[in-house]
XYZ file of C-alpha atoms in Angstrom:
646
model
C 12.404 -12.723 33.833
C 8.752 -13.091 34.683
C 6.421 -13.449 31.761
C 3.557 -11.545 33.394
C 3.075 -8.660 35.748
C 0.454 -7.715 38.314
C -2.177 -5.235 37.095
C -1.335 -1.579 37.743
C -2.768 0.096 40.843
C -5.925 2.177 40.576
C -5.192 5.679 39.306
C -1.900 4.667 37.705
C -1.487 6.591 34.432
C -1.758 4.377 31.368
C -4.056 5.353 28.489
C -4.314 9.161 28.394
C -4.979 11.769 25.742
C -1.522 13.145 26.464
C -0.028 9.766 25.641
C -2.095 9.514 22.455
C -1.041 12.956 21.181
C 2.564 12.291 22.139
C 2.377 9.017 20.187
C 1.170 10.899 17.140
C 3.951 13.490 17.394
C 6.753 10.995 18.025
C 5.476 8.454 15.489
C 5.095 11.069 12.750
C 8.647 12.343 13.251
C 9.988 8.799 13.208
C 8.000 7.892 10.097
C 9.473 10.838 8.192
C 12.983 9.975 9.357
C 12.683 6.266 8.633
C 11.358 6.808 5.101
C 14.445 8.893 4.394
C 16.818 6.380 5.998
C 15.060 3.490 4.241
C 15.605 5.130 0.855
C 19.242 5.691 1.747
C 20.210 2.419 3.408
C 17.700 -0.077 2.031
C 16.398 -1.124 5.433
C 14.617 0.485 8.342
C 15.581 0.285 11.986
C 13.672 -1.035 14.983
C 11.643 1.977 16.064
C 10.227 0.860 19.406
C 13.445 1.610 21.307
C 13.636 5.136 19.894
C 9.917 5.633 20.536
C 10.327 4.615 24.181
C 13.233 7.031 24.709
C 11.402 9.898 23.000
C 8.197 9.069 24.873
C 9.945 9.289 28.236
C 11.582 12.577 27.250
C 8.405 14.280 26.019
C 6.149 13.124 28.868
C 8.659 14.055 31.565
C 9.155 17.432 29.883
C 5.409 18.052 30.132
C 5.599 17.363 33.899
C 2.552 16.968 36.138
C 3.302 13.366 37.078
C 3.264 12.239 33.444
C 5.538 9.500 32.218
C 4.654 6.351 34.146
C 5.982 3.106 32.717
C 2.581 2.143 31.320
C 1.910 5.597 29.892
C 5.247 5.505 28.086
C 4.367 2.010 26.882
C 1.243 3.476 25.300
C 3.364 6.175 23.625
C 5.819 3.587 22.365
C 2.966 1.390 21.085
C 1.217 4.232 19.277
C 4.393 5.759 17.848
C 5.482 2.378 16.491
C 2.041 1.867 14.936
C 2.438 5.140 13.018
C 6.086 4.644 12.123
C 5.968 1.022 10.974
C 4.315 1.991 7.674
C 7.617 3.573 6.648
C 9.226 0.234 5.800
C 6.260 -1.110 3.857
C 5.893 2.043 1.777
C 9.588 2.699 1.175
C 10.166 -0.840 -0.125
C 7.366 -0.651 -2.707
C 5.887 2.732 -3.695
C 9.213 4.225 -4.940
C 9.290 1.437 -7.542
C 6.357 3.171 -9.255
C 8.501 6.242 -9.858
C 11.521 4.171 -10.892
C 9.366 2.351 -13.461
C 8.487 5.698 -15.039
C 4.851 5.469 -13.935
C 4.924 8.575 -11.753
C 2.643 10.513 -14.096
C 0.035 7.728 -13.844
C 0.362 7.358 -10.077
C -2.404 8.717 -7.880
C -0.747 9.171 -4.460
C -4.108 8.784 -2.725
C -4.354 5.273 -4.134
C -0.990 4.493 -2.548
C -2.208 5.946 0.747
C -5.385 3.848 0.640
C -3.381 0.702 -0.131
C -1.130 1.376 2.851
C -4.125 2.048 5.100
C -5.734 -1.172 3.899
C -2.602 -3.092 4.789
C -2.298 -1.654 8.268
C -5.990 -2.202 9.115
C -6.118 -5.757 7.744
C -2.867 -6.533 9.541
C -4.282 -5.233 12.814
C -7.507 -7.211 12.566
C -5.668 -10.411 11.619
C -3.053 -10.327 14.363
C -5.046 -9.115 17.384
C -6.941 -12.427 17.845
C -3.597 -14.248 18.021
C -2.095 -12.089 20.786
C -3.059 -14.305 23.724
C -2.121 -17.531 21.957
C 1.302 -16.348 20.750
C 2.323 -14.134 23.672
C 0.815 -15.835 26.719
C 0.515 -19.493 25.730
C 3.304 -20.124 23.215
C 5.486 -17.448 24.850
C 7.569 -16.682 21.793
C 10.621 -14.580 22.662
C 10.214 -11.474 20.442
C 13.741 -10.221 21.287
C 13.061 -6.576 20.401
C 9.997 -6.564 22.642
C 12.108 -7.870 25.518
C 14.697 -5.136 24.945
C 12.092 -2.364 24.988
C 10.584 -3.732 28.207
C 14.021 -3.421 29.811
C 14.187 0.231 28.753
C 10.733 0.967 30.155
C 11.720 -0.559 33.489
C 14.626 1.886 33.849
C 12.840 5.273 33.785
C 15.510 6.961 35.914
C 17.903 6.874 32.938
C 15.482 8.570 30.540
C 16.693 12.129 31.137
C 20.308 11.283 30.315
C 19.208 9.346 27.224
C 17.113 12.285 26.049
C 20.136 14.600 26.329
C 22.248 12.217 24.253
C 19.489 11.987 21.652
C 19.282 15.787 21.379
C 23.081 16.035 21.099
C 23.101 13.503 18.275
C 20.258 15.345 16.536
C 22.157 18.645 16.622
C 25.468 17.200 15.416
C 23.905 15.248 12.565
C 21.722 18.155 11.485
C 24.658 20.588 11.456
C 26.793 18.239 9.356
C 23.959 17.772 6.875
C 23.537 21.544 6.549
C 27.281 21.910 5.995
C 27.162 19.420 3.108
C 23.892 20.596 1.534
C 23.483 24.358 1.857
C 25.218 26.138 -1.025
C 26.650 29.196 0.728
C 30.037 29.542 -0.985
C 31.203 30.130 -4.534
C 29.650 32.324 -7.181
C 25.972 32.791 -7.884
C 26.352 30.629 -11.001
C 28.308 27.896 -9.220
C 27.381 27.821 -5.521
C 28.965 25.192 -3.313
C 28.441 23.930 0.251
C 30.944 24.198 3.073
C 31.821 20.489 2.870
C 31.565 17.784 0.242
C 29.191 14.985 1.187
C 31.821 12.375 0.259
C 35.465 11.832 1.140
C 37.407 9.804 -1.445
C 40.388 8.481 0.469
C 41.258 6.179 -2.416
C 41.810 9.100 -4.784
C 44.182 10.735 -2.291
C 46.150 7.509 -1.904
C 46.278 6.827 -5.639
C 44.125 3.704 -5.447
C 42.744 2.628 -8.870
C 39.264 3.951 -9.586
C 37.770 0.452 -9.758
C 38.754 -0.158 -6.110
C 36.520 2.067 -4.013
C 37.784 3.572 -0.769
C 35.340 6.418 -0.210
C 33.239 7.451 2.768
C 30.050 9.476 2.943
C 30.039 12.404 5.352
C 26.734 11.233 6.761
C 26.274 10.555 10.446
C 23.088 8.649 9.604
C 25.185 5.975 7.884
C 27.520 5.746 10.870
C 24.587 5.708 13.311
C 22.975 2.754 11.556
C 26.247 0.889 12.008
C 26.426 1.915 15.668
C 23.010 0.356 16.251
C 23.847 -2.796 14.282
C 27.222 -3.494 15.896
C 28.704 -6.848 14.938
C 25.370 -7.807 13.377
C 26.119 -5.355 10.562
C 29.508 -6.831 9.677
C 28.088 -8.916 6.781
C 27.193 -5.642 5.060
C 30.750 -4.347 5.461
C 32.058 -7.711 4.271
C 29.802 -7.475 1.223
C 31.171 -4.049 0.345
C 34.761 -5.239 0.679
C 33.951 -8.334 -1.378
C 32.356 -6.220 -4.106
C 34.964 -3.499 -4.452
C 38.173 -5.072 -3.147
C 37.792 -8.591 -4.558
C 35.241 -8.820 -7.396
C 36.153 -5.496 -9.020
C 39.926 -6.155 -9.213
C 39.310 -9.680 -10.526
C 36.936 -8.357 -13.198
C 39.523 -5.753 -14.185
C 42.390 -8.228 -14.364
C 40.349 -10.668 -16.472
C 39.324 -7.928 -18.890
C 35.604 -8.193 -18.181
C 35.176 -4.434 -18.531
C 35.610 -2.029 -21.421
C 37.949 0.960 -21.339
C 35.564 3.600 -22.660
C 38.405 6.036 -23.241
C 39.786 3.786 -25.980
C 36.525 3.459 -27.901
C 36.552 5.025 -31.364
C 33.774 7.551 -32.057
C 30.811 5.937 -33.843
C 29.945 7.005 -37.361
C 26.198 6.542 -37.049
C 23.389 5.386 -34.822
C 23.984 1.750 -35.678
C 27.586 1.915 -34.448
C 26.464 3.769 -31.351
C 23.942 1.016 -30.614
C 26.655 -1.614 -31.156
C 28.945 0.153 -28.676
C 26.084 0.347 -26.216
C 25.584 -3.393 -26.513
C 29.308 -4.122 -26.096
C 29.453 -2.069 -22.915
C 26.126 -3.448 -21.658
C 25.183 0.183 -21.047
C 21.974 1.262 -22.811
C 22.720 4.949 -22.220
C 26.192 4.950 -23.777
C 24.778 7.534 -26.183
C 25.081 10.000 -23.324
C 28.809 9.371 -23.292
C 28.877 10.042 -27.014
C 27.148 13.357 -26.526
C 29.446 14.369 -23.676
C 32.502 13.473 -25.773
C 31.444 15.452 -28.809
C 30.760 12.333 -30.864
C 27.206 13.438 -31.422
C 28.237 16.024 -34.026
C 27.080 14.974 -37.450
C 24.929 12.097 -36.267
C 21.382 11.916 -37.645
C 18.672 13.781 -35.753
C 16.809 10.504 -35.427
C 19.088 9.419 -32.590
C 16.712 7.910 -29.978
C 15.910 10.322 -27.177
C 16.393 7.499 -24.686
C 20.103 7.706 -25.517
C 20.292 11.410 -24.669
C 18.478 11.797 -21.377
C 21.292 11.188 -18.881
C 24.176 13.419 -19.920
C 25.146 13.740 -16.265
C 25.796 10.011 -16.229
C 28.065 10.406 -19.224
C 30.075 13.176 -17.632
C 30.451 11.102 -14.481
C 31.783 8.175 -16.505
C 34.682 10.312 -17.709
C 35.424 12.373 -14.632
C 34.877 9.805 -11.860
C 36.139 6.584 -13.380
C 34.415 4.988 -16.336
C 35.454 1.472 -15.477
C 34.232 1.680 -11.889
C 30.833 2.918 -13.029
C 30.525 0.107 -15.545
C 31.504 -2.417 -12.887
C 28.875 -1.043 -10.558
C 26.067 -0.609 -13.082
C 26.613 -3.728 -15.146
C 27.883 -6.235 -12.596
C 27.681 -5.382 -8.901
C 24.243 -3.771 -8.826
C 22.467 -6.593 -10.731
C 24.234 -9.146 -8.531
C 23.088 -7.253 -5.449
C 19.509 -7.178 -6.687
C 19.639 -10.916 -7.351
C 21.017 -11.600 -3.866
C 18.234 -9.498 -2.329
C 15.566 -11.392 -4.271
C 17.097 -14.818 -3.620
C 17.558 -14.076 0.064
C 13.998 -12.807 0.405
C 12.474 -15.854 -1.274
C 14.653 -18.290 0.670
C 13.524 -16.481 3.802
C 9.972 -17.541 2.943
C 11.060 -21.157 2.494
C 12.982 -21.147 5.755
C 9.884 -19.783 7.479
C 8.301 -23.233 7.227
C 8.247 -23.732 11.016
C 6.723 -20.286 11.407
C 4.035 -21.103 8.839
C 3.172 -24.322 10.676
C 3.106 -22.490 13.994
C 0.935 -19.729 12.529
C -1.681 -22.240 11.370
C -1.590 -23.952 14.762
C -1.943 -20.630 16.573
C -4.874 -19.638 14.378
C -6.688 -22.862 15.241
C -6.017 -22.568 18.972
C -6.867 -18.862 19.112
C -10.548 -19.649 18.612
C -10.594 -20.842 22.202
C -9.065 -17.618 23.571
C -10.638 -14.776 21.556
C -13.344 -12.724 23.184
C -11.848 -12.273 26.635
C -12.577 -8.997 28.374
C -9.012 -7.748 27.896
C -9.132 -8.127 24.095
C -10.927 -6.358 21.272
C -14.156 -8.152 20.361
C -14.647 -10.274 17.256
C -17.401 -7.957 16.058
C -15.098 -4.951 16.171
C -12.365 -6.869 14.387
C -14.808 -8.033 11.714
C -15.855 -4.457 10.984
C -12.198 -3.453 10.784
C -11.459 -6.278 8.366
C -14.288 -5.181 6.059
C -13.023 -1.593 6.159
C -9.510 -2.750 5.255
C -10.730 -4.857 2.332
C -12.866 -1.945 1.142
C -9.867 0.396 1.221
C -7.801 -2.036 -0.858
C -10.616 -2.235 -3.389
C -10.844 1.560 -3.479
C -7.087 1.838 -4.050
C -7.194 -0.426 -7.106
C -10.316 1.301 -8.460
C -9.124 4.920 -8.275
C -5.467 4.243 -8.982
C -5.736 1.971 -12.035
C -7.768 1.304 -15.163
C -8.722 -2.246 -14.230
C -12.104 -3.731 -14.975
C -14.395 -4.409 -12.026
C -13.708 -8.132 -12.310
C -9.954 -7.582 -12.135
C -10.443 -5.220 -9.193
C -12.302 -7.969 -7.331
C -9.605 -10.552 -8.121
C -6.889 -8.158 -6.966
C -8.745 -7.322 -3.766
C -9.656 -10.878 -2.761
C -6.329 -12.529 -3.588
C -4.387 -9.585 -2.177
C -6.324 -9.639 1.102
C -5.888 -13.390 1.548
C -2.157 -13.223 0.849
C -1.817 -10.228 3.179
C -3.439 -12.155 6.022
C -1.221 -15.199 5.463
C 1.897 -13.042 5.156
C 1.041 -11.231 8.377
C 0.679 -14.485 10.301
C 3.922 -15.899 8.918
C 5.934 -12.732 9.541
C 4.626 -12.380 13.102
C 5.624 -15.955 13.926
C 9.033 -15.574 12.266
C 9.669 -12.373 14.210
C 8.753 -14.024 17.482
C 11.077 -16.945 16.848
C 14.096 -15.218 15.305
C 13.502 -11.437 15.203
C 13.764 -11.706 11.398
C 10.871 -10.463 9.242
C 10.810 -11.820 5.651
C 8.674 -8.856 4.578
C 10.284 -7.993 1.246
C 9.902 -11.586 0.068
C 6.175 -11.462 0.797
C 5.872 -8.270 -1.252
C 7.852 -9.707 -4.185
C 5.585 -12.746 -4.304
C 2.470 -10.562 -4.080
C 3.537 -8.261 -6.924
C 4.553 -11.123 -9.213
C 1.337 -13.009 -8.476
C -0.795 -9.951 -9.227
C 0.968 -9.218 -12.529
C 0.310 -12.736 -13.809
C -3.245 -12.919 -12.424
C -4.383 -9.573 -13.791
C -1.915 -8.940 -16.603
C -2.401 -12.110 -18.586
C 0.259 -12.935 -21.141
C 0.520 -9.854 -23.383
C 3.059 -7.132 -22.662
C 0.462 -4.332 -22.807
C -1.852 -5.920 -20.250
C 1.069 -6.822 -18.022
C 2.244 -3.205 -18.075
C -1.265 -2.117 -17.108
C -1.118 -4.542 -14.186
C 2.036 -2.993 -12.708
C 0.302 -0.277 -10.675
C -2.339 -2.496 -9.033
C 0.300 -5.153 -8.402
C 2.527 -2.664 -6.575
C -0.469 -1.349 -4.616
C -1.117 -4.884 -3.385
C 2.589 -5.295 -2.675
C 2.522 -2.107 -0.606
C -0.521 -3.305 1.331
C 1.137 -6.667 2.016
C 4.406 -5.046 3.062
C 2.699 -2.545 5.378
C 0.311 -5.140 6.795
C 3.002 -7.736 7.482
C 5.215 -5.077 9.069
C 2.301 -4.019 11.246
C 1.698 -7.610 12.375
C 5.325 -8.093 13.400
C 5.535 -4.724 15.144
C 2.257 -5.180 17.011
C 3.349 -8.522 18.387
C 6.628 -6.988 19.560
C 4.631 -4.247 21.309
C 2.204 -6.774 22.798
C 5.208 -8.651 24.188
C 6.550 -5.460 25.756
C 3.134 -4.594 27.176
C 2.704 -8.085 28.591
C 6.035 -7.843 30.405
C 5.305 -4.450 31.983
C 1.668 -5.206 32.871
C -0.159 -3.178 30.218
C -3.784 -3.906 29.332
C -3.967 -5.387 25.811
C -7.278 -3.733 24.964
C -5.796 -0.280 25.582
C -2.782 -1.085 23.408
C -5.121 -2.278 20.674
C -7.197 0.893 20.980
C -4.097 3.050 20.550
C -3.001 1.058 17.517
C -6.448 1.279 15.919
C -6.638 5.046 16.432
C -3.183 5.852 15.045
C -1.876 3.147 12.707
C -3.759 4.410 9.622
C -1.875 7.743 9.754
C 1.510 6.203 8.910
C 0.825 5.473 5.207
C -0.402 9.036 4.683
C 2.882 10.430 6.004
C 5.111 7.854 4.302
C 3.612 8.243 0.810
C 3.790 12.028 1.165
C 7.479 11.930 2.105
C 8.291 9.607 -0.816
C 6.572 12.015 -3.234
C 8.376 14.961 -1.645
C 11.800 13.323 -1.893
C 11.169 12.350 -5.520
C 10.832 16.080 -6.116
C 8.736 18.180 -8.499
C 11.239 17.527 -11.305
C 11.674 13.852 -10.445
C 14.811 11.806 -9.985
C 15.205 12.448 -6.268
C 16.046 8.821 -5.533
C 17.192 5.732 -7.372
C 20.410 4.573 -9.053
C 23.118 7.222 -9.005
C 21.399 9.334 -6.354
C 22.306 9.906 -2.717
C 19.071 8.049 -1.899
C 19.541 4.821 -3.901
C 16.262 3.145 -2.791
C 17.765 -0.355 -3.157
C 14.740 -2.389 -2.050
C 12.433 -0.496 -4.408
C 15.034 -0.849 -7.158
C 15.038 -4.610 -6.633
C 11.254 -4.622 -7.004
C 11.447 -2.366 -10.074
C 14.036 -4.616 -11.703
C 11.941 -7.703 -11.082
C 8.792 -6.058 -12.475
C 10.658 -4.782 -15.547
C 12.117 -8.195 -16.167
C 8.726 -9.905 -15.896
C 6.915 -7.376 -18.081
C 9.534 -6.572 -20.722
C 11.631 -9.705 -20.626
C 14.703 -7.468 -20.769
C 16.942 -7.886 -17.767
C 20.432 -9.179 -16.953
C 18.941 -12.525 -15.994
C 22.348 -14.200 -15.784
C 23.441 -11.827 -13.034
C 20.040 -11.859 -11.325
C 20.072 -15.653 -11.402
C 23.609 -15.944 -10.056
C 22.792 -13.386 -7.375
C 19.603 -15.231 -6.437
C 21.525 -18.493 -6.019
C 24.081 -16.712 -3.850
C 21.326 -15.071 -1.816
C 19.503 -18.351 -1.279
C 22.744 -20.057 -0.235
C 23.718 -17.244 2.130
C 20.282 -17.362 3.767
C 20.984 -20.875 4.983
C 23.965 -19.712 7.019
C 23.322 -19.303 10.778
C 23.879 -15.542 10.544
C 20.886 -13.256 10.944
C 19.994 -11.390 7.736
C 23.315 -12.133 6.027
C 21.871 -12.387 2.497
C 19.996 -9.097 2.735
C 23.030 -7.283 4.133
C 25.440 -8.594 1.489
C 22.907 -7.908 -1.267
C 22.502 -4.347 -0.043
C 26.281 -3.951 0.117
C 26.573 -5.027 -3.522
C 23.805 -2.658 -4.554
C 24.570 0.440 -2.486
C 27.384 2.848 -3.410
C 30.621 2.101 -1.583
C 30.661 5.398 0.301
C 27.432 4.428 2.093
C 28.393 0.878 3.022
C 31.915 1.771 4.158
C 30.576 4.551 6.405
C 28.087 2.055 7.822
C 30.955 -0.351 8.455
C 32.850 2.330 10.379
C 29.847 2.601 12.705
C 29.788 -1.178 13.212
C 33.468 -1.254 14.143
C 33.122 1.682 16.554
C 30.153 -0.020 18.228
C 32.072 -3.267 18.623
C 35.023 -1.419 20.151
C 32.806 0.422 22.629
C 31.010 -2.789 23.535
C 34.311 -4.553 24.185
C 35.653 -1.730 26.351
C 32.556 -0.590 28.241
C 30.088 -3.471 27.944
C 26.588 -3.939 26.543
C 24.965 -1.654 29.129
C 26.984 1.274 27.769
C 25.677 0.501 24.281
C 22.029 0.433 25.382
C 22.252 3.427 27.716
C 24.593 5.735 25.771
C 25.169 4.619 22.191
C 21.574 3.742 21.260
C 20.016 7.123 22.181
C 22.940 9.040 20.655
C 22.681 7.041 17.412
C 18.913 7.573 17.368
C 19.527 11.315 17.537
C 22.007 11.119 14.662
C 19.411 9.361 12.494
C 16.557 11.702 13.364
C 18.731 14.795 12.951
C 19.926 14.104 9.419
C 16.638 12.681 8.183
C 14.321 15.375 9.553
C 16.597 18.251 8.511
C 16.970 16.744 5.025
C 13.214 16.409 4.600
C 12.797 19.940 5.956
C 15.185 21.260 3.297
C 13.132 19.515 0.624
C 9.945 21.086 1.967
C 11.671 24.480 1.862
C 12.791 23.891 -1.727
C 9.277 22.912 -2.834
C 7.666 25.926 -1.151
C 10.236 28.580 -2.018
C 11.945 27.006 -5.012
C 15.356 27.817 -3.582
C 17.074 24.638 -4.685
C 18.032 23.869 -1.133
C 16.584 20.413 -1.160
C 18.723 17.688 0.305
C 18.922 14.215 -1.128
């Protein structure tokens, strides 16, 4: 395949206001959908392919000769610039709510931090475009794939129809599992349950999970992953079909049904310690043990009565296995895999430094944004990060300056490293960069006392969000530059589109996170249909650093496993297995079904069938469930009908 194309003929549609507005529409819809899917699955999907398909569909629908290859490339570039903030925000900002800091959180500070990240990322990576894309010619596999889609415009109409079909099917199934239209007024129920427990029907023990979520989004993610998602399925089977039975047979769990009722708070605390379950008091309340206990019982032991009821009715041992063993192991694997990803990025770090040095000879060409413009953008980005830490925290001015300077420098380095790693392997060690940033900020600003470290949590997560968004933006922009280079797009026009639209993504993403958390809170996190695993990993790490109270043995073992798995020649294996350990079984098993279906279709019909039929259909399934679910939450907030979908 040629690495460059001839310039487009005069009058050929490329940068147009229609393309810009279409980018905004498509990118906004994708950002909403990917925040939802990121909270549910723990990872976001490559959005450029979906953006290209949607761009073709919308522009051709508008008619009038719209929808040239280069015009669609502009739509895909702009939509990706808006959407890419979803991953950076969804991996970090939800941790604020999970830490119990929601009442102290100013959402506008989160928005400013995200905007700072995207602008700094843009200004850092643009000068490296020519060096990395044209001289070093890194592969950027996703960029190559999108270029292939753009070069086949005749197939766009059929792909659009498949996308719409997937949207409708997924949306209808979500409505069937969420809208309470049956039962009595006191106990309404939906048409379908959102889970199917095959294990219960077959008489499988409760500690061996064989349940599937009735979510086409889960299946669609597996369809897109294909055999690349098998490590996640393997992780789920390892967790629930190997580790859980072994733990049961060795007596590593406690049968809560055989516990004698405690006589007082001290006994209740002792039982809590034995079961490694701080909220065992909830079980006491649900079981009637609470009668006669002193009124001084800590409120922290009474807040989650729903958890207690679930322990009795849905398998106490399985819940203890998940909460006390599998989930901490999964978090440790995620952290270990992320940090090992940084270490394994050594070649990318070396290449990034080399590219930065060589780029001085190539910046300033007529087809690139000028250094003066980039310098102004960099100052704006740094100013936004400073503003985020000033309005969103109680830091002194000196600490604000430290946070801003160190955060900006680390963001720039992370962006360079992630862009190089993406070009070489299509793997982006973004979460590891954010973990390092948050930990660094807590120790720099928080000092050594617990109170000051707690005060440093918000600014640290703001910096983590900026780093995550900025690094994501760097990787995505380089993928888009690769696509544009292959189809003959003008870099300056791509950069203009990115500059005009990229700042909008954080505004949408932070708003959707707040909406899904809900006015009463608790809309995502452990035990919810939106587990937010990446944010939970960050929350666990922050809690452990600040409070010193964490299952460090399981985190440590998980981190060693994650680091070891990262050295295997399998793309993203540590992250996928860590997510499988953390996520509920019904999500990971449904995802695995999608992987197996995709592999079967690929074997029977070939890879072209996957790219032309399965990818657009799966994209529709994801957009349908996510957008309808968010729409139900908007309806619930406005009308208070309780129709929100999580």
